[in-house]
Structure formats: structure tokens, C-alpha cells
mmCIF file of C-alpha atoms in Angstrom:
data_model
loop_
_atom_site.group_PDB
_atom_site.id
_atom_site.type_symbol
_atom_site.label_atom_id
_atom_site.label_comp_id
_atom_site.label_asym_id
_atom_site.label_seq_id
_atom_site.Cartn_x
_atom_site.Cartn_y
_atom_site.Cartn_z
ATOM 1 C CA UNK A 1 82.702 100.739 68.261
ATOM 2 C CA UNK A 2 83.045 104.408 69.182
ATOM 3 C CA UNK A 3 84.146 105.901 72.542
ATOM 4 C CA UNK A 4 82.933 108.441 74.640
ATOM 5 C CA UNK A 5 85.537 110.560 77.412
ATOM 6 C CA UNK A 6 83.628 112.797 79.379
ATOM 7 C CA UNK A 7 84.869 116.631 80.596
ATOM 8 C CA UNK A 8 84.278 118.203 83.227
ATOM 9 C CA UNK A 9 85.657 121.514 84.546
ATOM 10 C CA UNK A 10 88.770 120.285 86.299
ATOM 11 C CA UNK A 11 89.206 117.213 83.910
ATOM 12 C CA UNK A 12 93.082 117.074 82.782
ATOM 13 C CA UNK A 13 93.762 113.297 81.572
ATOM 14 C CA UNK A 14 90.784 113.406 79.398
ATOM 15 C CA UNK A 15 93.213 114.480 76.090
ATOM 16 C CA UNK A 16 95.360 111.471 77.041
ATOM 17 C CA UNK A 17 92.837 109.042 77.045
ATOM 18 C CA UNK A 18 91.327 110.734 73.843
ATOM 19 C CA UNK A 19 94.717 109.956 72.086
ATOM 20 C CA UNK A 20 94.807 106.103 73.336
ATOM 21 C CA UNK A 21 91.397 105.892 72.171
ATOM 22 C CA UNK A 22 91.767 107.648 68.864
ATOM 23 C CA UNK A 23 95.154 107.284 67.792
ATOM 24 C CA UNK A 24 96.656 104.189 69.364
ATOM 25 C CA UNK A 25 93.487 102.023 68.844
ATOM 26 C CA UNK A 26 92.129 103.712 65.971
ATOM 27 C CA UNK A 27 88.275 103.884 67.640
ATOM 28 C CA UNK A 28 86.301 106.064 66.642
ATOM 29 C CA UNK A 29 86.317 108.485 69.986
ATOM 30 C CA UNK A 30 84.103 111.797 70.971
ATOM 31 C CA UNK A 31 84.167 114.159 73.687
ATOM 32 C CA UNK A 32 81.048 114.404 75.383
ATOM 33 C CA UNK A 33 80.672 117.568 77.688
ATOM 34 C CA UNK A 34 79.109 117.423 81.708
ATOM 35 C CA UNK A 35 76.317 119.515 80.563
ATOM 36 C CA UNK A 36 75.289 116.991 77.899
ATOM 37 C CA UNK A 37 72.333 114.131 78.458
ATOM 38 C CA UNK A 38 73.312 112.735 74.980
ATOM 39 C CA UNK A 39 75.470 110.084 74.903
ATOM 40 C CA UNK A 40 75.764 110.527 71.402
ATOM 41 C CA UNK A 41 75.792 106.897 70.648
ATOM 42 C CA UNK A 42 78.983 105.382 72.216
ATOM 43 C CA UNK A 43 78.941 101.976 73.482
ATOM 44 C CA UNK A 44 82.387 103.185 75.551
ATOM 45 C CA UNK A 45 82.564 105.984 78.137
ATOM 46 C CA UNK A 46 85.458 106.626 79.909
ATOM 47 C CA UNK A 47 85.856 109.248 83.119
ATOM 48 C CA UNK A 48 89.144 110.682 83.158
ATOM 49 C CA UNK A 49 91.490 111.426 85.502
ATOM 50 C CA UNK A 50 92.132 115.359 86.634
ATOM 51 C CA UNK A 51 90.271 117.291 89.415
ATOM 52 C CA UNK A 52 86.707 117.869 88.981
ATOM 53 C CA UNK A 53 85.129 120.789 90.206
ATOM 54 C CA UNK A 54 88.742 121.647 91.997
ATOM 55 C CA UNK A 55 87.732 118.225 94.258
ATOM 56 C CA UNK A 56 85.442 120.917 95.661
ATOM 57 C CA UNK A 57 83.647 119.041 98.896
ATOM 58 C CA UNK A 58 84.365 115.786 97.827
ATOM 59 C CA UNK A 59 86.564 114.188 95.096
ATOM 60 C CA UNK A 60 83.855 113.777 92.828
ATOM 61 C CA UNK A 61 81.172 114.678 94.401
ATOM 62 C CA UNK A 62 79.809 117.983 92.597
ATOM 63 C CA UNK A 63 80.509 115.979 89.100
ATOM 64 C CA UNK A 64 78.256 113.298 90.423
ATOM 65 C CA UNK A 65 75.536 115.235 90.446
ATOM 66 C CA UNK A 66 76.116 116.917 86.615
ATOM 67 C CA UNK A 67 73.593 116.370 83.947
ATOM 68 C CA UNK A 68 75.615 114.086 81.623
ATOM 69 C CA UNK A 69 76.014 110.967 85.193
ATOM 70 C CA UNK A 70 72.107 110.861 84.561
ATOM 71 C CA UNK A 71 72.663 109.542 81.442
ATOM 72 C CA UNK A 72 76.333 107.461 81.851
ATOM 73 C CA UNK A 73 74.192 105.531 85.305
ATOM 74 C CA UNK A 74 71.420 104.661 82.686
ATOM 75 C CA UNK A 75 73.873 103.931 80.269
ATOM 76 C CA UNK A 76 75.875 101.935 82.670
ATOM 77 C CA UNK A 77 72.389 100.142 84.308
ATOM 78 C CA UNK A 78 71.769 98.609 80.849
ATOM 79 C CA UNK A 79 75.205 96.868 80.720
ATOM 80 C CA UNK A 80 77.419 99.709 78.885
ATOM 81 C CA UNK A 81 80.977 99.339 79.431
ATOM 82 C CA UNK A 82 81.857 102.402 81.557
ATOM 83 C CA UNK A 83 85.945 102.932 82.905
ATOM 84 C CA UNK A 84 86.737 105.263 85.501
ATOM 85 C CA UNK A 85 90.167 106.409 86.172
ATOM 86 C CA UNK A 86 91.629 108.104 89.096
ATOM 87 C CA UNK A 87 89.365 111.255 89.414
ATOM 88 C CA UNK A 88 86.487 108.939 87.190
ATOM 89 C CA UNK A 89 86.955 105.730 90.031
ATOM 90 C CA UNK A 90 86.391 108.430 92.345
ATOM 91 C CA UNK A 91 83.297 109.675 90.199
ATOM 92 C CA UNK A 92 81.759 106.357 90.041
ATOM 93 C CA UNK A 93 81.577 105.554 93.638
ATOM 94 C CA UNK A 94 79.932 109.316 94.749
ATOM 95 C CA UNK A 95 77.238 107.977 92.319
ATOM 96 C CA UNK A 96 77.268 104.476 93.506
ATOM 97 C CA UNK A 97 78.155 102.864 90.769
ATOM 98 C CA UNK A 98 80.496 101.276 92.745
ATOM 99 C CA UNK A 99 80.268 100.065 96.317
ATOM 100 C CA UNK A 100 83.145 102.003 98.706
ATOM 101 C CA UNK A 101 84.629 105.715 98.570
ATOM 102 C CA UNK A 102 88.332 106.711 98.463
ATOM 103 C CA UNK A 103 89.619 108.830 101.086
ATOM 104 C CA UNK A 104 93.290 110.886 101.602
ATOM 105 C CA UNK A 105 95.720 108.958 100.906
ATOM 106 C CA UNK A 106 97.243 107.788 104.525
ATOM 107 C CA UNK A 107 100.781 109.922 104.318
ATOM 108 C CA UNK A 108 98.313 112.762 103.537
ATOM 109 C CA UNK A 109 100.881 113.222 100.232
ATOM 110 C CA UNK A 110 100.353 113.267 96.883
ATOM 111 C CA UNK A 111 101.614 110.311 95.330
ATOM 112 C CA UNK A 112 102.866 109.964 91.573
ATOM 113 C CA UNK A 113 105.081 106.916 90.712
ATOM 114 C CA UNK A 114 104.932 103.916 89.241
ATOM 115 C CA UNK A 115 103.440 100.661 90.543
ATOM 116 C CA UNK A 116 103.031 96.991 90.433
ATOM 117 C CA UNK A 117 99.537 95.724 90.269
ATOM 118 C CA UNK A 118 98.389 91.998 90.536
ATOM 119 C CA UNK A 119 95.655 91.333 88.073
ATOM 120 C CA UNK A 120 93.221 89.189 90.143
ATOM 121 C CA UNK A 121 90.424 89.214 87.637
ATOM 122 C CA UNK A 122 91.054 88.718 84.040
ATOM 123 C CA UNK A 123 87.040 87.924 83.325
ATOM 124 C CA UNK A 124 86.328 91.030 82.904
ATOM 125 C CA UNK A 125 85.414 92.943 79.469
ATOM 126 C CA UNK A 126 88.588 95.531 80.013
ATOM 127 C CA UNK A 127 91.007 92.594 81.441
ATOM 128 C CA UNK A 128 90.793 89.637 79.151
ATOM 129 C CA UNK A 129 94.223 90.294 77.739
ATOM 130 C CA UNK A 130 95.807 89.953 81.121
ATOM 131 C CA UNK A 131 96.875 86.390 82.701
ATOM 132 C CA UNK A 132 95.411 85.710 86.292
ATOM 133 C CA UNK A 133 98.092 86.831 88.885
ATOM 134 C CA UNK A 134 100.298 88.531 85.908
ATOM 135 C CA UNK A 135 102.161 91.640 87.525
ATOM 136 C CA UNK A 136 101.750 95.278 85.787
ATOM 137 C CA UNK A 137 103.545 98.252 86.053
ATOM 138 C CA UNK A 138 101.226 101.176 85.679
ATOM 139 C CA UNK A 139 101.230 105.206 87.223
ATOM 140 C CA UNK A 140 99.080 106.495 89.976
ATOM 141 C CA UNK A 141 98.882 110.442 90.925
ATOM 142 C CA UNK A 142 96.793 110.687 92.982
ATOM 143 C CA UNK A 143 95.718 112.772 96.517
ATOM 144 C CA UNK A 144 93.012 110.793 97.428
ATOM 145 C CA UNK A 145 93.339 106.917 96.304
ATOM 146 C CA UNK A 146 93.274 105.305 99.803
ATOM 147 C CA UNK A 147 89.937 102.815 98.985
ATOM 148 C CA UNK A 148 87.639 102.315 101.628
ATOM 149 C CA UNK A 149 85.069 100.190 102.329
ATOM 150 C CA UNK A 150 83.968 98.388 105.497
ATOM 151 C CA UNK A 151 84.215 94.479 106.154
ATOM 152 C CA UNK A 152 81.007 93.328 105.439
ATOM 153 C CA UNK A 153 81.602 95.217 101.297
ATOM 154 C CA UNK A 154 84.904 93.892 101.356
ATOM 155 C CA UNK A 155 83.922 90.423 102.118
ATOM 156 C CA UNK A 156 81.205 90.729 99.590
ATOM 157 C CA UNK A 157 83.544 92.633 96.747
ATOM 158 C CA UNK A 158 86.000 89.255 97.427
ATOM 159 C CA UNK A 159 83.157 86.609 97.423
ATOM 160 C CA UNK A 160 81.716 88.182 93.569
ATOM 161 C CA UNK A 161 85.577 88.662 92.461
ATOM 162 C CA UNK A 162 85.332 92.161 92.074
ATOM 163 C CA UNK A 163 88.449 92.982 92.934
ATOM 164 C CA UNK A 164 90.747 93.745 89.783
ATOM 165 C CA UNK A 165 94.222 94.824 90.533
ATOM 166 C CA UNK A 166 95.663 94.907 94.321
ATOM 167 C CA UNK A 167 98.799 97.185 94.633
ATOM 168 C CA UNK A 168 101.805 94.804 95.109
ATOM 169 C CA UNK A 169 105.558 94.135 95.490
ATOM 170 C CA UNK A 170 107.794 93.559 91.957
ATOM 171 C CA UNK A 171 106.970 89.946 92.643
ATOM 172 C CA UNK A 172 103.178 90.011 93.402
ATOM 173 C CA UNK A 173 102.696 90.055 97.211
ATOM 174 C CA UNK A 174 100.262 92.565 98.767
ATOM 175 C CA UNK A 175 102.196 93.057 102.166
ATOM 176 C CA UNK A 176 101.290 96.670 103.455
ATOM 177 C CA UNK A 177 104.680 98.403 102.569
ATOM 178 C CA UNK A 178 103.780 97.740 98.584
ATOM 179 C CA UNK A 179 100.655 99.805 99.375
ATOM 180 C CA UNK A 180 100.927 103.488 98.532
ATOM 181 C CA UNK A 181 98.154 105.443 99.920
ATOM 182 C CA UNK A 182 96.673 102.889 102.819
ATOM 183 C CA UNK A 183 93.798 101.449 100.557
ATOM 184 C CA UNK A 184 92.043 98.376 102.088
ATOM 185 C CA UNK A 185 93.075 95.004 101.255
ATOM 186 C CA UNK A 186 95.379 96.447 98.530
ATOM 187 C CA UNK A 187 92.874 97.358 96.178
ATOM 188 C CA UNK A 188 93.749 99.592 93.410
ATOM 189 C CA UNK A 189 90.584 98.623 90.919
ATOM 190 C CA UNK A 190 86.987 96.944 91.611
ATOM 191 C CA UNK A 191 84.480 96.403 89.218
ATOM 192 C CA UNK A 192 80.682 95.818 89.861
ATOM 193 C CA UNK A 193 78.687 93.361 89.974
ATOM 194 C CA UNK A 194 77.624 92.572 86.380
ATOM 195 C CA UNK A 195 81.271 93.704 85.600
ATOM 196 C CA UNK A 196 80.410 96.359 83.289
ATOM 197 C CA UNK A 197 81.924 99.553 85.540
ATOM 198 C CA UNK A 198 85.519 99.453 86.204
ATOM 199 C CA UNK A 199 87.003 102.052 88.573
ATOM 200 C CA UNK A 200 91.086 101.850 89.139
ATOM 201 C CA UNK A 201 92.933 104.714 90.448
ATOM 202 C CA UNK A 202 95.985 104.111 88.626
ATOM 203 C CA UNK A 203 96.166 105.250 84.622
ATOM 204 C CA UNK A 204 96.362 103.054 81.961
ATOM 205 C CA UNK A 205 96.177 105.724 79.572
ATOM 206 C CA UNK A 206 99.526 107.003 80.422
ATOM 207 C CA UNK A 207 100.955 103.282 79.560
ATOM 208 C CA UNK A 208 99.291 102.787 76.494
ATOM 209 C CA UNK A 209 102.021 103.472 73.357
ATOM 210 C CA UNK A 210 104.976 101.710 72.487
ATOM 211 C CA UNK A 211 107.019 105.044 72.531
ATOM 212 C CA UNK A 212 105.975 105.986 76.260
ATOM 213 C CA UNK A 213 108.475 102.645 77.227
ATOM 214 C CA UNK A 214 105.387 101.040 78.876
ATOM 215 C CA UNK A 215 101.963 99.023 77.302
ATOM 216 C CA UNK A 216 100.629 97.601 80.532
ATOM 217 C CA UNK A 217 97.956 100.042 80.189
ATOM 218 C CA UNK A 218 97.171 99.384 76.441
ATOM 219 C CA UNK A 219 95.425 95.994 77.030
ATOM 220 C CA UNK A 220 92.403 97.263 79.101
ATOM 221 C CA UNK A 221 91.705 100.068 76.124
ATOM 222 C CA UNK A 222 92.461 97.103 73.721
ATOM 223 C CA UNK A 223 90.458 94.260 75.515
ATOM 224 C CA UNK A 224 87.203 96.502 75.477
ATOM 225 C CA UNK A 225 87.617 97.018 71.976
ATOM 226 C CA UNK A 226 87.802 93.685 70.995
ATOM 227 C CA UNK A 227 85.340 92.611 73.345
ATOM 228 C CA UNK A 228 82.597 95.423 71.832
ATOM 229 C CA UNK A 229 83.986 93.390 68.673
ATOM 230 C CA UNK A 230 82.303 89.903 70.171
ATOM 231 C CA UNK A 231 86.189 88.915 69.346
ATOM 232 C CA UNK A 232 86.721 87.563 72.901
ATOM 233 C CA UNK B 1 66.909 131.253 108.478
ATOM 234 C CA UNK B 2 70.462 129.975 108.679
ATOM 235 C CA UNK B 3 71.101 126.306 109.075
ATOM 236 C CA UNK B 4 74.089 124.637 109.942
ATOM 237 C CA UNK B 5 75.028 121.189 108.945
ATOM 238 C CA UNK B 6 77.856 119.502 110.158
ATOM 239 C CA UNK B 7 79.863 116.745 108.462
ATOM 240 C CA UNK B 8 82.599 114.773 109.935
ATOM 241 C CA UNK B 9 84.383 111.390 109.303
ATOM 242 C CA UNK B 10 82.554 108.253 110.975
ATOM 243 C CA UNK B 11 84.503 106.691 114.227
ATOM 244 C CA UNK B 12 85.074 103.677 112.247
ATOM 245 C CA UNK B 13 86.868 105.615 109.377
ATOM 246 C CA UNK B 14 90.877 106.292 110.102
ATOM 247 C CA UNK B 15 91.386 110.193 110.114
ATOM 248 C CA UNK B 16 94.680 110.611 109.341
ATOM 249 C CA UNK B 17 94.182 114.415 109.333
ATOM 250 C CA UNK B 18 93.200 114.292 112.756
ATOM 251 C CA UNK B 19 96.099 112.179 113.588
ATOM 252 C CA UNK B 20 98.550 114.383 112.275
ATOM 253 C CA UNK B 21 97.123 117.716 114.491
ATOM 254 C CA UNK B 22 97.039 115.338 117.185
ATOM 255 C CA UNK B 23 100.379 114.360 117.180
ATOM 256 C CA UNK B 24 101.531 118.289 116.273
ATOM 257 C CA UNK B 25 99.266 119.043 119.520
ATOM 258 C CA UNK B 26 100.964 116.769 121.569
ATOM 259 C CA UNK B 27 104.498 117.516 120.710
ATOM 260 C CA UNK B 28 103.807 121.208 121.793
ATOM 261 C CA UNK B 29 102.877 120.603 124.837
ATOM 262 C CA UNK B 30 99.079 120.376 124.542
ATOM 263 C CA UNK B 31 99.440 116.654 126.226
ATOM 264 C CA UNK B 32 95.525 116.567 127.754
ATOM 265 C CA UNK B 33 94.523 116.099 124.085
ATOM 266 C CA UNK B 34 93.155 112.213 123.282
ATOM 267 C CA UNK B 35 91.890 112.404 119.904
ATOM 268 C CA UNK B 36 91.115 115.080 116.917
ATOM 269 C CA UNK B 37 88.658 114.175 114.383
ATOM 270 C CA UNK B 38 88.549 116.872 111.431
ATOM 271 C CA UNK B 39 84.732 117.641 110.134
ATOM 272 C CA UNK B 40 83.500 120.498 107.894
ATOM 273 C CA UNK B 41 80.338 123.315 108.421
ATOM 274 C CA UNK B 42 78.432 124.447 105.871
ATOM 275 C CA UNK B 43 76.035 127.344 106.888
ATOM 276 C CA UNK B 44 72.974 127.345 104.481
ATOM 277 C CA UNK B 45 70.772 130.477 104.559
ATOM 278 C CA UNK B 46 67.708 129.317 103.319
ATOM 279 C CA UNK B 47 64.049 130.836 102.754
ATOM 280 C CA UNK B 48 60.559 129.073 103.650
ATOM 281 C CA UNK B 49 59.688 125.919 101.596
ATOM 282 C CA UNK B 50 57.790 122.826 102.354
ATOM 283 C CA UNK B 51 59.196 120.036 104.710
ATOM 284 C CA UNK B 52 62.364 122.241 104.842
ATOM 285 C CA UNK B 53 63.407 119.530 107.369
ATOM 286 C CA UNK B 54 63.009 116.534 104.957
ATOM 287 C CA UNK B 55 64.965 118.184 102.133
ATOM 288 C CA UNK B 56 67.981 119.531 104.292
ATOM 289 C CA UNK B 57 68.318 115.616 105.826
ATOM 290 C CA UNK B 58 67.652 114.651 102.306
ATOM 291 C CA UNK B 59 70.293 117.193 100.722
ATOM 292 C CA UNK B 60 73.038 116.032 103.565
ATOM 293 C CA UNK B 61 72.595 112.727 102.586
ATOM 294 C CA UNK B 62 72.609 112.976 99.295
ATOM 295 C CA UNK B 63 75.745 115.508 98.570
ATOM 296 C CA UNK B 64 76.943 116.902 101.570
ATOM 297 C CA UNK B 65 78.204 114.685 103.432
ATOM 298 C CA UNK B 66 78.806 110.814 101.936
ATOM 299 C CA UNK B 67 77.065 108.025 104.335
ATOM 300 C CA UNK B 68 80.102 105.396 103.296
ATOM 301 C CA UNK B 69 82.747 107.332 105.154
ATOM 302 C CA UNK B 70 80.952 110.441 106.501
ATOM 303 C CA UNK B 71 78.042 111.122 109.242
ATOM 304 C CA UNK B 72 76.213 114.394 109.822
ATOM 305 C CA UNK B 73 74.031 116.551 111.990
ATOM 306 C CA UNK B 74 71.820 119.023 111.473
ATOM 307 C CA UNK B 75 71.225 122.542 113.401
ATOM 308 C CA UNK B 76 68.121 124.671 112.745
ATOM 309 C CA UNK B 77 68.802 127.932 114.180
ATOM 310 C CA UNK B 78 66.559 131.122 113.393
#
């Protein structure tokens, strides 16, 4: 297996999830630059967190249209695993990747604490080492995490399962006040379709080592891995 | 030749920046006010090209403004 995080100008979680990749799971892990086409053969490619462009025009938007998406939307067409966090999730839907767009959060603050999650989908290449309904604690910091999407994509994101984690309360309901920025329906992760592309605004990176107090995160970055392995 | 394309949240789409000048607004007196919604300009000084209208609709579409949350208009002036 080897792993691929992609910079961009504005990219600041991209050394984190370098570390998780390289040091906590022992993959083999490159950096692969905006201005890039070559994926230099990873079968992995995260988007990190951070502030692309400065969020210029939209979150994500100006890195959508960078030289290396050409190749991670190919790459992600043929069935590569691709995980977007925070700044990435919002990457991935300005390039349509996946279905919806994330707007200000609703307070119009920037939010960074922890949360619960509610795993709602663990068949997914980066959840198998969850348990359906299990309840996570993982970070968000985020400006602009308040998922949108209208009824008819919501009903449709429900009916294929898409939906991976829903903020929630410590024990698992997704009443309104355990929702932090105003996102519909809770959602806090959706994958595609073929379930290749998962976006999530919180960070799993920043959970993913036994001396950080908190592995919740660890099992996504440890689930692709042995999935690439045909393990699970 | 200066265009002028105008992006703003659709109607369906909560503005919560709006909401909070219209609140401000209506706390300082300015009562008559129903409803902000907050959009963005850009002003694009362009030169001659083929279908100049084609690629400034196709342009909007495609990075300025995003058709999931956002709608747009155009304004050709001289």
C-alpha cells in the first residue's frame, strides 16, 4: 500500500495526516503537490484539512480546479480510495465528487471541540472497524461545516446509505442541539455511491495515536489499510 | 469591456449572514427592512473572444458561483 496527502497553498493538517499515515500505520506515505498530474502510484489519497487558497471565493473552490483534482477525479472514477477531511470534504464536493456543498456554519462561529458521531455505515472501505450505531468522539474546526443538500439528494444519500457519521448526543441521538454548525439531517460524513470517496468534516487524524488520549480516528486510517490488504 | 456577474445564495438556501444584518438592521431602528440576502460581484474586464457570452455563463457556472447553493446573473455592460 502507499499513501498519497495532497498540498495545497493553505493546506495545514496535511503534516498530521502524513504522521498517522507514516508513523502510526507504518504505510508507506508521499506528499504529492497541487501542481502535480502524477499520482505517483498511491492506491490512497487523502485531502487534508487547512484553508486552501485562503477559502478564497469558495471553501475549496480555487483547489478544485488545480492540476493535481484532474488526476485524484480519474483516480477516484476508477474506484481509488480517496478521504477528504474538513477543508478536503469541502474539496470533494466543489468537484462533485460528492453530491451537496457545505456552507457557514449556522452561529456564523468557528467551531473547534470535540464531538460524538454515530457511525451509520460500517460497509465502507475506511469504516469496517467500526460497529453499526457505535458512538465516536472525534474533533471538528471548522468555519464552514454546515452540509447542505436539498430533499430530493438527501432522500437519495439515505436510500444508497451514504450517510457515514451524523453528529450526535453522548448517547447517539441526532436531536438538533447535538448539531454544531446546522448541517442537514446531522450529517458530519457521506460517501458516494460506489463508496470509494469519503468526505467528513471532522479529523480523524488528530485521534489517531495512543498518546493523543483518543483512537476513534485511527480505525478509518487503519480499516483502509487493511482493506488495500484484501484483509477485510 | 467590463462585465459584471453577480452571485448570491438561492431562496431555498438559509442565509444566516443575511439574518444576522437583518436582525442588527432592525434593532437600530431600520424596522421597514423584511429580508437581507448577502451575494458577491465580481467585475471581469475582459477583451474580444468568441461566444464571449457562452464562456462567461459557462465560467459562472463552473467556478464562480456553485449551482448547489448559489444562483447568478450576468451584466454585459460596455
Amino acid at each position: 500500500m502507499k499513501a498519497g496527502v495532497v498540498v495545497f497553498p493553505g493546506s495545514n493538517c496535511d503534516h498530521d495526516c502524513y504522521h498517522v499515515l507514516k508513523h502510526v500505520l507504518e504505510v508507506d506515505t508521499v506528499f504529492l503537490w497541487h501542481k502535480e498530474r502524477d499520482l505517483k502510484g498511491v492506491d490512497f489519497i487523502v485531502l487534508p484539512g487547512g484553508f486552501s487558497y485562503g477559502d478564497y471565493l469558495r471553501c475549496g473552490a480555487i483547489a478544485s480546479h488545480s492540476e493535481i483534482i484532474d488526476s485524484v477525479v480519474e483516480f477516484a472514477e476508477k474506484g481509488g480510495l480517496v478521504l477528504g477531511i474538513c477543508n478536503g470534504f469541502q474539496v470533494l464536493t466543489e468537484t462533485r465528487l460528492l453530491p451537496g456543498a457545505l456552507l457557514r456554519n449556522r452561529d456564523l462561529k468557528f467551531i473547534c471541540k470535540n464531538v460524538n458521531l454515530v457511525v451509520s455505515n460500517v460497509n465502507t472501505p475506511f469504516t469496517r472497524f467500526y460497529t453499526p450505531g457505535e458512538i465516536i468522539k472525534i474533533p471538528i474546526a471548522h468555519m464552514d461545516g454546515n452540509y447542505f443538500i436539498d430533499e430530493k439528494g438527501l432522500n437519495e444519500l439515505i436510500e444508497n446509505e451514504q450517510v457515514v457519521f451524523r453528529y450526535c448526543s453522548e448517547t447517539g441521538e441526532t436531536f438538533d442541539d447535538a448539531n454544531p454548525n446546522g448541517s442537514v439531517d446531522n450529517i458530519a460524513g457521506i460517501v458516494n455511491k460506489k463508496g470509494n470517496v469519503l468526505g467528513m468534516m471532522p479529523h480523524p487524524e488528530r485521534c489517531a495515536e495512543e498518546i493523543l488520549g483518543n483512537m476513534d480516528g485511527f480505525h478509518i486510517f487503519n480499516s483502509v489499510k487493511k482493506y488495500l490488504k484484501g484483509g477485510i | 469591456m467590463k462585465i459584471k456577474v453577480y452571485v448570491k445564495l438561492k431562496e431555498t438556501v438559509l442565509d444566516p449572514q443575511g439574518e444576522a444584518i437583518l436582525q442588527s438592521a432592525k434593532r437600530n431602528g431600520y424596522d421597514f427592512i423584511d429580508s437581507v440576502r448577502v451575494g458577491k460581484i465580481f467585475e471581469l474586464e475582459v477583451s474580444k473572444t468568441e461566444n464571449l457570452n457562452e464562456k462567461i455563463d459557462e465560467i459562472s457556472k463552473k467556478m464562480l458561483a456553485n449551482p448547489i447553493i448559489e444562483e447568478y446573473s450576468i451584466e454585459v455592460g460596455e
